[in-house]
């Protein structure tokens, strides 16, 4: 059965480019990003892993640990990492999981038969510290992912986990947010003292509360 948002993220043990890991132990109290790649030495994936490595500081700032997955071996990953570091002018330090038997790909429903019988599609999962799936993104193999969008969504998830707000279309960190309808309009000033606007009775905005 396929995973859905809010489901527990399946735990697993795996060989990786940095050694053996237990997924839950690796994450600890951090948020996690787990994302899959069709195979090693593929061009789009090379740019994606390089971009992720270049954003190391941004992920760390958000208390996020990153793991990639490919169906090739850990030794193959190590050779590929050298190419990534060379061509993308970076240093890949996060683990790349070796999933030769495709057990983890199956756990996370990363293989879509209508796209490919054997290759993982570009799946990406954001996992909260309580090990729940909070976001699922799936791209076709031909389209590279937008990691600025991944960071934007993590900002939204972390904000909305702490406050009774939602983030509107095209929201970026620092923009106004939407007050949840579970809060009565007369109660907004106490909950959100920075002020608010009532655009419609069901659409109330307030400055981002943690800024």
Short mmCIF file of C-alpha atoms in Angstrom, two decimals:
data_model
loop_
_atom_site.label_atom_id
_atom_site.label_comp_id
_atom_site.label_asym_id
_atom_site.label_seq_id
_atom_site.Cartn_x
_atom_site.Cartn_y
_atom_site.Cartn_z
CA UNK A 1 0.00 0.00 0.00
CA UNK A 2 1.37 3.41 -0.91
CA UNK A 3 2.39 5.97 1.69
CA UNK A 4 0.27 9.02 2.37
CA UNK A 5 0.95 12.30 4.10
CA UNK A 6 0.67 11.81 7.86
CA UNK A 7 1.69 8.14 7.75
CA UNK A 8 4.66 6.93 9.79
CA UNK A 9 7.80 6.92 7.65
CA UNK A 10 8.98 3.29 7.42
CA UNK A 11 12.24 2.64 9.22
CA UNK A 12 15.02 0.69 7.53
CA UNK A 13 18.66 -0.35 7.84
CA UNK A 14 20.89 0.23 4.84
CA UNK A 15 24.39 0.38 3.46
CA UNK A 16 25.33 3.90 2.37
CA UNK A 17 28.26 5.82 1.01
CA UNK A 18 29.24 6.71 4.60
CA UNK A 19 28.64 3.25 6.13
CA UNK A 20 25.72 1.32 7.59
CA UNK A 21 22.84 3.31 9.07
CA UNK A 22 19.53 2.84 10.82
CA UNK A 23 17.22 5.48 9.35
CA UNK A 24 15.51 6.50 12.58
CA UNK A 25 18.80 6.60 14.49
CA UNK A 26 20.37 8.69 11.74
CA UNK A 27 17.55 11.24 11.89
CA UNK A 28 17.44 11.43 15.68
CA UNK A 29 15.46 14.55 16.61
CA UNK A 30 16.01 16.19 13.23
CA UNK A 31 13.73 16.68 10.26
CA UNK A 32 14.66 14.54 7.27
CA UNK A 33 14.67 14.72 3.49
CA UNK A 34 14.82 11.37 1.69
CA UNK A 35 15.00 11.54 -2.07
CA UNK A 36 15.54 8.92 -4.75
CA UNK A 37 17.48 8.76 -7.98
CA UNK A 38 17.00 6.41 -10.94
CA UNK A 39 20.66 5.29 -11.01
CA UNK A 40 24.23 6.42 -10.42
CA UNK A 41 26.08 8.42 -13.06
CA UNK A 42 22.93 9.96 -14.45
CA UNK A 43 23.17 13.59 -15.56
CA UNK A 44 20.16 15.20 -13.89
CA UNK A 45 20.83 13.42 -10.60
CA UNK A 46 24.42 14.61 -10.65
CA UNK A 47 23.20 18.21 -10.69
CA UNK A 48 20.58 17.51 -8.00
CA UNK A 49 23.03 15.96 -5.57
CA UNK A 50 25.49 18.76 -6.22
CA UNK A 51 22.84 21.38 -5.56
CA UNK A 52 21.83 19.63 -2.32
CA UNK A 53 25.44 19.58 -1.15
CA UNK A 54 25.81 23.29 -1.93
CA UNK A 55 22.74 23.96 0.25
CA UNK A 56 24.25 22.13 3.24
CA UNK A 57 24.17 25.25 5.42
CA UNK A 58 20.51 25.93 4.58
CA UNK A 59 19.47 22.42 5.58
CA UNK A 60 21.54 22.57 8.78
CA UNK A 61 19.97 25.92 9.70
CA UNK A 62 16.57 24.22 9.56
CA UNK A 63 17.73 21.13 11.52
CA UNK A 64 17.26 18.91 8.46
CA UNK A 65 19.30 15.80 7.63
CA UNK A 66 19.42 14.73 3.99
CA UNK A 67 19.67 11.23 2.56
CA UNK A 68 19.69 10.26 -1.10
CA UNK A 69 18.91 6.80 -2.49
CA UNK A 70 19.93 4.99 -5.65
CA UNK A 71 19.59 1.35 -6.68
CA UNK A 72 23.34 0.98 -7.25
CA UNK A 73 25.98 -0.17 -4.75
CA UNK A 74 27.71 1.88 -2.06
CA UNK A 75 31.02 1.48 -3.92
CA UNK A 76 29.41 2.81 -7.07
CA UNK A 77 28.08 5.74 -5.05
CA UNK A 78 31.59 6.62 -3.86
CA UNK A 79 32.86 6.83 -7.42
CA UNK A 80 29.86 8.89 -8.47
CA UNK A 81 30.38 11.29 -5.56
CA UNK A 82 33.86 12.08 -6.92
CA UNK A 83 32.26 13.06 -10.23
CA UNK A 84 29.59 15.13 -8.46
CA UNK A 85 32.18 17.00 -6.39
CA UNK A 86 34.29 17.67 -9.49
CA UNK A 87 31.55 18.77 -11.87
CA UNK A 88 29.34 20.66 -9.38
CA UNK A 89 32.19 22.28 -7.43
CA UNK A 90 30.98 20.98 -4.09
CA UNK A 91 31.57 18.29 -1.47
CA UNK A 92 28.84 15.66 -0.95
CA UNK A 93 28.88 14.70 2.73
CA UNK A 94 25.34 13.34 3.22
CA UNK A 95 24.78 9.59 2.75
CA UNK A 96 23.65 8.01 -0.49
CA UNK A 97 21.77 4.80 0.28
CA UNK A 98 22.58 1.63 -1.67
CA UNK A 99 19.25 -0.03 -2.51
CA UNK A 100 20.34 -2.78 -4.89
CA UNK A 101 17.48 -5.10 -3.91
CA UNK A 102 15.00 -2.19 -4.14
CA UNK A 103 13.55 -2.97 -0.71
CA UNK A 104 13.57 0.68 0.39
CA UNK A 105 12.25 1.82 -3.00
CA UNK A 106 9.35 -0.60 -2.49
CA UNK A 107 8.79 0.56 1.12
CA UNK A 108 8.42 4.14 -0.11
CA UNK A 109 6.65 3.27 -3.38
CA UNK A 110 9.43 4.85 -5.43
CA UNK A 111 9.03 2.63 -8.48
CA UNK A 112 6.10 3.50 -10.73
CA UNK A 113 5.65 0.72 -13.33
CA UNK A 114 4.01 2.95 -15.91
CA UNK A 115 7.08 5.20 -15.82
CA UNK A 116 9.68 2.42 -15.54
CA UNK A 117 9.64 -1.19 -14.35
CA UNK A 118 13.04 -0.93 -12.68
CA UNK A 119 14.07 2.67 -12.12
CA UNK A 120 12.94 4.80 -9.21
CA UNK A 121 11.12 7.97 -10.15
CA UNK A 122 12.35 11.19 -8.55
CA UNK A 123 10.50 10.86 -5.26
CA UNK A 124 11.16 13.17 -2.33
CA UNK A 125 9.84 12.87 1.21
CA UNK A 126 10.06 15.36 4.06
CA UNK A 127 9.88 13.62 7.43
CA UNK A 128 9.23 15.34 10.76
CA UNK A 129 11.10 14.63 14.01
CA UNK A 130 8.21 12.37 15.11
CA UNK A 131 8.94 10.26 11.97
CA UNK A 132 5.77 11.19 10.08
CA UNK A 133 5.65 11.83 6.34
CA UNK A 134 4.88 15.54 5.95
CA UNK A 135 5.49 16.06 2.23
CA UNK A 136 5.70 13.91 -0.88
CA UNK A 137 6.92 15.20 -4.23
CA UNK A 138 7.30 13.06 -7.35
CA UNK A 139 8.98 14.22 -10.52
CA UNK A 140 9.48 12.34 -13.80
CA UNK A 141 13.01 11.10 -14.44
CA UNK A 142 13.59 13.81 -17.05
CA UNK A 143 12.89 16.78 -14.74
CA UNK A 144 15.28 17.97 -12.05
CA UNK A 145 13.85 19.00 -8.72
CA UNK A 146 13.73 22.58 -7.43
CA UNK A 147 15.53 22.57 -4.08
CA UNK A 148 14.59 26.15 -3.33
CA UNK A 149 11.01 24.87 -3.31
CA UNK A 150 12.01 22.04 -0.96
CA UNK A 151 13.47 24.58 1.47
CA UNK A 152 10.40 26.80 1.10
CA UNK A 153 8.09 23.91 1.99
CA UNK A 154 10.24 22.95 4.98
CA UNK A 155 9.99 26.56 6.20
CA UNK A 156 6.20 26.33 5.89
CA UNK A 157 6.00 22.93 7.61
CA UNK A 158 8.14 24.06 10.53
CA UNK A 159 6.20 27.29 10.92
CA UNK A 160 2.75 25.74 10.73
CA UNK A 161 3.76 22.98 13.17
CA UNK A 162 4.23 25.65 15.87
CA UNK A 163 1.51 28.20 15.10
CA UNK A 164 -2.15 28.02 14.04
CA UNK A 165 -1.42 29.42 10.60
CA UNK A 166 -1.19 28.28 7.00
CA UNK A 167 0.96 29.67 4.20
CA UNK A 168 -0.72 31.12 1.08
CA UNK A 169 0.20 30.62 -2.56
CA UNK A 170 3.79 31.58 -3.45
CA UNK A 171 4.57 32.26 0.22
CA UNK A 172 8.21 32.71 1.19
CA UNK A 173 9.77 32.99 4.63
CA UNK A 174 8.93 36.44 6.02
CA UNK A 175 5.69 36.94 4.10
CA UNK A 176 2.27 37.31 5.76
CA UNK A 177 0.48 34.09 6.66
CA UNK A 178 -3.15 32.98 6.89
CA UNK A 179 -4.80 32.54 10.28
CA UNK A 180 -6.46 29.14 10.60
CA UNK A 181 -10.27 29.19 10.58
CA UNK A 182 -10.27 27.36 13.92
CA UNK A 183 -9.37 30.70 15.53
CA UNK A 184 -12.22 33.18 15.89
CA UNK A 185 -11.58 36.65 14.49
CA UNK A 186 -12.11 38.25 17.92
CA UNK A 187 -9.38 36.01 19.34
CA UNK A 188 -6.76 36.90 16.73
CA UNK A 189 -5.28 39.98 18.54
CA UNK A 190 -4.43 37.91 21.60
CA UNK A 191 -2.90 35.08 19.55
CA UNK A 192 -1.20 37.27 16.96
CA UNK A 193 -0.37 40.68 18.48
CA UNK A 194 1.50 41.92 15.40
CA UNK A 195 -1.84 42.80 13.81
CA UNK A 196 -4.11 41.20 11.24
CA UNK A 197 -6.26 41.90 8.20
CA UNK A 198 -9.73 40.54 7.56
CA UNK A 199 -10.03 40.16 3.79
CA UNK A 200 -13.08 37.90 4.07
CA UNK A 201 -14.50 36.29 7.20
CA UNK A 202 -12.74 33.07 6.16
CA UNK A 203 -9.53 34.78 4.93
CA UNK A 204 -7.56 36.56 7.67
CA UNK A 205 -3.86 37.32 7.42
CA UNK A 206 -1.18 38.24 9.94
CA UNK A 207 2.55 38.94 9.82
CA UNK A 208 4.64 35.79 10.20
CA UNK A 209 4.60 35.19 13.96
CA UNK A 210 8.18 33.97 14.39
CA UNK A 211 9.81 36.94 12.66
#
